[in-house]
PDB file of C-alpha atoms and ligand atoms in Angstrom:
ATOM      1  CA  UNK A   1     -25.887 -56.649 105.822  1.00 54.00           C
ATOM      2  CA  UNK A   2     -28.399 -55.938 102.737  1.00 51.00           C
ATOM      3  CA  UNK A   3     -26.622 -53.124 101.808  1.00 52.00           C
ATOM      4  CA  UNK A   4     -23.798 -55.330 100.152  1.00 53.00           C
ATOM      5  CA  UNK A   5     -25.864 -56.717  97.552  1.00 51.00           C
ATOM      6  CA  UNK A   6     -25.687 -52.985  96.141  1.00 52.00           C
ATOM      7  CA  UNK A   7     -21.802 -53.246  95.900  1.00 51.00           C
ATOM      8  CA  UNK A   8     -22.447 -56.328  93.309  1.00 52.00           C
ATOM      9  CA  UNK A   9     -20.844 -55.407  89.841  1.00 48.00           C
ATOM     10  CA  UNK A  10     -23.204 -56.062  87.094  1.00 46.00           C
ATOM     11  CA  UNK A  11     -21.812 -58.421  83.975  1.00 48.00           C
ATOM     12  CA  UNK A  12     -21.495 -55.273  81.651  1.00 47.00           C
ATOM     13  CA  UNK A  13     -17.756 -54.989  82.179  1.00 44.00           C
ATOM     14  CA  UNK A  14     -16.988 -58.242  80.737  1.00 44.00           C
ATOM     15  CA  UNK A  15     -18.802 -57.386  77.512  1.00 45.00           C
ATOM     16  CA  UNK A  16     -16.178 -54.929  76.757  1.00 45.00           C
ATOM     17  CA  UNK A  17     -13.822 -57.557  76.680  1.00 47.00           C
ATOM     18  CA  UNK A  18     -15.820 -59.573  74.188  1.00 52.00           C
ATOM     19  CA  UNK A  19     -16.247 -56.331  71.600  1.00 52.00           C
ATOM     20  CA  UNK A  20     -12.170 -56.367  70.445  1.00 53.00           C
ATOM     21  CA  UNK A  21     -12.555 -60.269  69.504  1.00 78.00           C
ATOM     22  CA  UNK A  22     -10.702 -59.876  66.501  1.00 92.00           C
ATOM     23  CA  UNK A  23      -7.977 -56.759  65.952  1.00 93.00           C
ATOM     24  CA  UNK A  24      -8.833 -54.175  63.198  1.00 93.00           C
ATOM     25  CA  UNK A  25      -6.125 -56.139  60.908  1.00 93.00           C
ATOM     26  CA  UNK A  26      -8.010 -59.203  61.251  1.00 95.00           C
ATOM     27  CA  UNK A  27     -11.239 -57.867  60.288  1.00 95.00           C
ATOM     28  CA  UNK A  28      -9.681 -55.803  57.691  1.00 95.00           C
ATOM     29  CA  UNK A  29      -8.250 -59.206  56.073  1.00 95.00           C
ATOM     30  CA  UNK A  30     -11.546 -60.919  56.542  1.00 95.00           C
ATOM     31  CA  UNK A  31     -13.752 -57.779  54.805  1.00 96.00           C
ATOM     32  CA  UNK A  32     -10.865 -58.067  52.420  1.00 95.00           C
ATOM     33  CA  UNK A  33     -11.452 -62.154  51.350  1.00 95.00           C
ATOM     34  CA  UNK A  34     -14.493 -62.995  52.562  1.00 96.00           C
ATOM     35  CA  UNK A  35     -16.339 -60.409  51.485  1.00 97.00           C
ATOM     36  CA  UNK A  36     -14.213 -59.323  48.417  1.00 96.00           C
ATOM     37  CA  UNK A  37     -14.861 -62.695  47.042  1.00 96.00           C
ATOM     38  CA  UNK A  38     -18.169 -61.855  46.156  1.00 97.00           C
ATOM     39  CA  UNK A  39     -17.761 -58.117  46.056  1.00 97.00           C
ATOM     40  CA  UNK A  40     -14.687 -57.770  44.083  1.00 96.00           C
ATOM     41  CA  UNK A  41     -11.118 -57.482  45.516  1.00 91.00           C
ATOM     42  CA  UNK A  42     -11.386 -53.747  45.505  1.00 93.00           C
ATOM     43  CA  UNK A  43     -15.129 -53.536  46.312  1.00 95.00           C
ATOM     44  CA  UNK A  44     -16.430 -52.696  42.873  1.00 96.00           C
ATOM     45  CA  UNK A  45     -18.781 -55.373  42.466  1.00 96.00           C
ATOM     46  CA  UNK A  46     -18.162 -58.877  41.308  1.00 95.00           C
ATOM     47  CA  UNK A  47     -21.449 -61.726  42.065  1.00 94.00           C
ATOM     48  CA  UNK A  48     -22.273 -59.146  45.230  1.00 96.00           C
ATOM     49  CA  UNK A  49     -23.312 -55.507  44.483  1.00 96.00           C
ATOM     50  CA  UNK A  50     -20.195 -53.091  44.671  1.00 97.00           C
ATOM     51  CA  UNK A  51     -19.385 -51.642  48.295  1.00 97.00           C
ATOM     52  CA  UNK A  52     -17.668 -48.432  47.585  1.00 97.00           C
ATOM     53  CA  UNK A  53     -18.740 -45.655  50.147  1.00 97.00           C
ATOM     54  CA  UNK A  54     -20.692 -43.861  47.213  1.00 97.00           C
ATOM     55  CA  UNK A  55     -22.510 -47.191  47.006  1.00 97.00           C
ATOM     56  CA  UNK A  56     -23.422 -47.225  50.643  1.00 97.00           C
ATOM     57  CA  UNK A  57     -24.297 -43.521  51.816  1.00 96.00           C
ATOM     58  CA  UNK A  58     -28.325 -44.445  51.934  1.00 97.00           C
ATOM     59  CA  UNK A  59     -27.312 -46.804  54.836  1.00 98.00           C
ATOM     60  CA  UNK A  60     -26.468 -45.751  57.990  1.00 98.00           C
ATOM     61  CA  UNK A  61     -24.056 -47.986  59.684  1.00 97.00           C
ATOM     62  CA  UNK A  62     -27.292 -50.090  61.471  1.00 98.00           C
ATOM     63  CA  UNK A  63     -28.421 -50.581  58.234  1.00 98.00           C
ATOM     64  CA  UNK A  64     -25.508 -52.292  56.862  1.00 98.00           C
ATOM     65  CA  UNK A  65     -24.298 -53.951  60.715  1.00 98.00           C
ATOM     66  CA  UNK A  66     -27.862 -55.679  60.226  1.00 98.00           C
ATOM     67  CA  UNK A  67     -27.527 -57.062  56.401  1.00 98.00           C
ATOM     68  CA  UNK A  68     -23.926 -58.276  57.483  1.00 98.00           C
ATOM     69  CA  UNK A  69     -25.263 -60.042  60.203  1.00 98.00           C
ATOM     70  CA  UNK A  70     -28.708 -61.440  58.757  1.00 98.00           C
ATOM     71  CA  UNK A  71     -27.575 -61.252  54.920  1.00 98.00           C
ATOM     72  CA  UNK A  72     -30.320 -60.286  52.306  1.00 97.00           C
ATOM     73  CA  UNK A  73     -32.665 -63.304  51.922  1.00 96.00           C
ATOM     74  CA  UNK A  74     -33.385 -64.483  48.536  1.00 96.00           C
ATOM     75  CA  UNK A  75     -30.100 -63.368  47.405  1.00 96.00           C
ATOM     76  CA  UNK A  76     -26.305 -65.179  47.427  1.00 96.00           C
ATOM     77  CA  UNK A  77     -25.788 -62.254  50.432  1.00 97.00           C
ATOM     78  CA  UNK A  78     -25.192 -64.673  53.399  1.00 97.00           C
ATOM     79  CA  UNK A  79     -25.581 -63.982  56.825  1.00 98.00           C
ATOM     80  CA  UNK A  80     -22.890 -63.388  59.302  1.00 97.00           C
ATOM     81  CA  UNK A  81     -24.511 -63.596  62.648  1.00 96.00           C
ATOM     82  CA  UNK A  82     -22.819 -67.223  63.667  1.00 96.00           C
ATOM     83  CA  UNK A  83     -19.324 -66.165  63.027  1.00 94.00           C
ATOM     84  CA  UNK A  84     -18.921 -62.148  63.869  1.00 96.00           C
ATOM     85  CA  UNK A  85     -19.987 -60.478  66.760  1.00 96.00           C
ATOM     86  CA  UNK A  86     -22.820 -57.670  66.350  1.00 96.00           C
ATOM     87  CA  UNK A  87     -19.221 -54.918  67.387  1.00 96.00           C
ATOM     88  CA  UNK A  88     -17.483 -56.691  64.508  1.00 96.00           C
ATOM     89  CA  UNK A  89     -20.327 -55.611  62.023  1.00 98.00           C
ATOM     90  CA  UNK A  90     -20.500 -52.194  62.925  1.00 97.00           C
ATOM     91  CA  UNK A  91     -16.885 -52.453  62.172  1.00 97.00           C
ATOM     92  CA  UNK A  92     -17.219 -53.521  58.864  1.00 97.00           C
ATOM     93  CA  UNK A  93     -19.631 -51.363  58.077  1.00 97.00           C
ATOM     94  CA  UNK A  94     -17.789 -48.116  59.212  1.00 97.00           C
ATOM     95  CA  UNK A  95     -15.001 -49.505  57.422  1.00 97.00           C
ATOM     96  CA  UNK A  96     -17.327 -50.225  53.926  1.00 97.00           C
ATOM     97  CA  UNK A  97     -18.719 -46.342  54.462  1.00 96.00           C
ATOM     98  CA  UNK A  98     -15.367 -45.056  54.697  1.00 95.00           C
ATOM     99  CA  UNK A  99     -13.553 -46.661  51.478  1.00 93.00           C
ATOM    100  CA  UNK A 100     -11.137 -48.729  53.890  1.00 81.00           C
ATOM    101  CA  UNK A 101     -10.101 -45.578  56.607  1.00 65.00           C
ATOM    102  CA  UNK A 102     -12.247 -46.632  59.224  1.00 56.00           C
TER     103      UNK A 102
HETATM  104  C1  HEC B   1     -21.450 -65.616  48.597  1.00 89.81           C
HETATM  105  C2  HEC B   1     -21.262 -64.272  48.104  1.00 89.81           C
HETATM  106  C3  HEC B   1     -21.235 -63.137  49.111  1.00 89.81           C
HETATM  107  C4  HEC B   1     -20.401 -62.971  50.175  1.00 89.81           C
HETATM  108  C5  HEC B   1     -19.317 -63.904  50.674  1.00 89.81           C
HETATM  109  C6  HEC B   1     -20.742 -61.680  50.751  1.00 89.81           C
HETATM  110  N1  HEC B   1     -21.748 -61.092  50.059  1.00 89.81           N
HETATM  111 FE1  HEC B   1     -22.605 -59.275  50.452  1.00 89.81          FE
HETATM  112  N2  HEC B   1     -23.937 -59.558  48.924  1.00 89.81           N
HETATM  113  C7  HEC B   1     -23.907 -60.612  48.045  1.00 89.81           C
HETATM  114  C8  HEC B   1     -24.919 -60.394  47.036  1.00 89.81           C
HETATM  115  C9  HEC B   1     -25.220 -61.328  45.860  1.00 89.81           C
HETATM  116  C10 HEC B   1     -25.536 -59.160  47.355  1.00 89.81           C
HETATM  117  C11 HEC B   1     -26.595 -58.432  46.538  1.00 89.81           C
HETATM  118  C12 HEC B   1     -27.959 -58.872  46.883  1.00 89.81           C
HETATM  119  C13 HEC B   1     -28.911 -58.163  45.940  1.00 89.81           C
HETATM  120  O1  HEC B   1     -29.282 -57.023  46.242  1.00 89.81           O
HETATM  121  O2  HEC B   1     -29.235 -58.755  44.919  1.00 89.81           O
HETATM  122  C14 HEC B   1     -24.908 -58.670  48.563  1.00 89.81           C
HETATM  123  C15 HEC B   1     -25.263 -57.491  49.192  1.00 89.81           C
HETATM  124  C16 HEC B   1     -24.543 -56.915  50.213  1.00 89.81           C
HETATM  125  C17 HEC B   1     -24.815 -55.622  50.791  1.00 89.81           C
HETATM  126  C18 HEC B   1     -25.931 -54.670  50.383  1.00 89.81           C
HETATM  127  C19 HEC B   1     -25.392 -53.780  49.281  1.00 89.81           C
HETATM  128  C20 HEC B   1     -26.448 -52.878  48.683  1.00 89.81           C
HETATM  129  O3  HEC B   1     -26.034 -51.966  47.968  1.00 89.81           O
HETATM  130  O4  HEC B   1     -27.637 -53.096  48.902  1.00 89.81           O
HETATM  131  C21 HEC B   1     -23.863 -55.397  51.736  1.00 89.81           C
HETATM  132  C22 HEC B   1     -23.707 -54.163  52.613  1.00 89.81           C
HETATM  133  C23 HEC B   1     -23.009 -56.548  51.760  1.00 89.81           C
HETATM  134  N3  HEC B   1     -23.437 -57.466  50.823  1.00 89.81           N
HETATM  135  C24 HEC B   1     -21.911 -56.682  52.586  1.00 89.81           C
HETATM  136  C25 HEC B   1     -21.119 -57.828  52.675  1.00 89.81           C
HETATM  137  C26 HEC B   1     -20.051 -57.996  53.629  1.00 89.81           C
HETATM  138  C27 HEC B   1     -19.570 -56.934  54.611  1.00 89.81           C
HETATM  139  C28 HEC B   1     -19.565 -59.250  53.462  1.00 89.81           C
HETATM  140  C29 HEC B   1     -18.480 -59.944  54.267  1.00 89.81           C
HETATM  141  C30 HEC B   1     -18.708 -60.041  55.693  1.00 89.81           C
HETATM  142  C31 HEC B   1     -20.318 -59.857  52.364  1.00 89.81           C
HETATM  143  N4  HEC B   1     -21.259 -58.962  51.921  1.00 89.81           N
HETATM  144  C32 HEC B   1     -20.098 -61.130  51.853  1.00 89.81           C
HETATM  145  C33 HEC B   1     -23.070 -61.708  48.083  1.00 89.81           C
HETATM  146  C34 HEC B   1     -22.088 -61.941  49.043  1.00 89.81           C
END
């Protein structure tokens, strides 16, 4: 009889549902005009610092997941946290270090 509480699937494999929120082309537009409103269209800098991939290669893709998601205090960077998932960061990140490849 105890044995079946071993059989119990933990909640991990709904979190992999979660992750894929938004599709690649949604972020991709979002990164494009909500970021590149401050950044500049093409990511060369505008009221936010540029975002080319030469601009980012001191931060490793936890470095910039967590300034997306908490923003830079003190500065017009704002955070992200209440509207993209901690996945959807990383994403944007990659996508940032990578000049728009992912
Ligand atoms: C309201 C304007 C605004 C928006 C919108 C905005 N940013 Fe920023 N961001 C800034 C400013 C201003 C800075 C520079 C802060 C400083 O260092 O003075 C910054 C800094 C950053 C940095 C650090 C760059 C560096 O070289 O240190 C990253 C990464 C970044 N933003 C990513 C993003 C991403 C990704 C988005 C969209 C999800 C976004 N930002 C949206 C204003 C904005």
């Amino acid at each position: 009889m105890a044995g079946w509480t071993f059989l119990v699937a933990g909640p991990a494999v709904a979190s992999e549902l979660q992750e894929h929120a938004r599709t690649p082309s949604a972020l991709e537009q979002m990164v494009r005009q909500d970021c590149g409103s401050c950044h500049g269209l093409t990511f060369k800098g505008g009221l936010g610092s540029p975002l080319l991939p030469e601009n980012l290669e001191n931060y490793s893709v936890e470095d910039l997941s967590s300034i997306i998601l908490d923003g830079l205090p003190g500065t017009a960077m704002p955070p992200w946290r209440a509207i993209i998932s901690e996945s959807e960061a990383a994403w944007m990140a990659r996508y940032l270090k990578t000049g728009g490849s992912k």
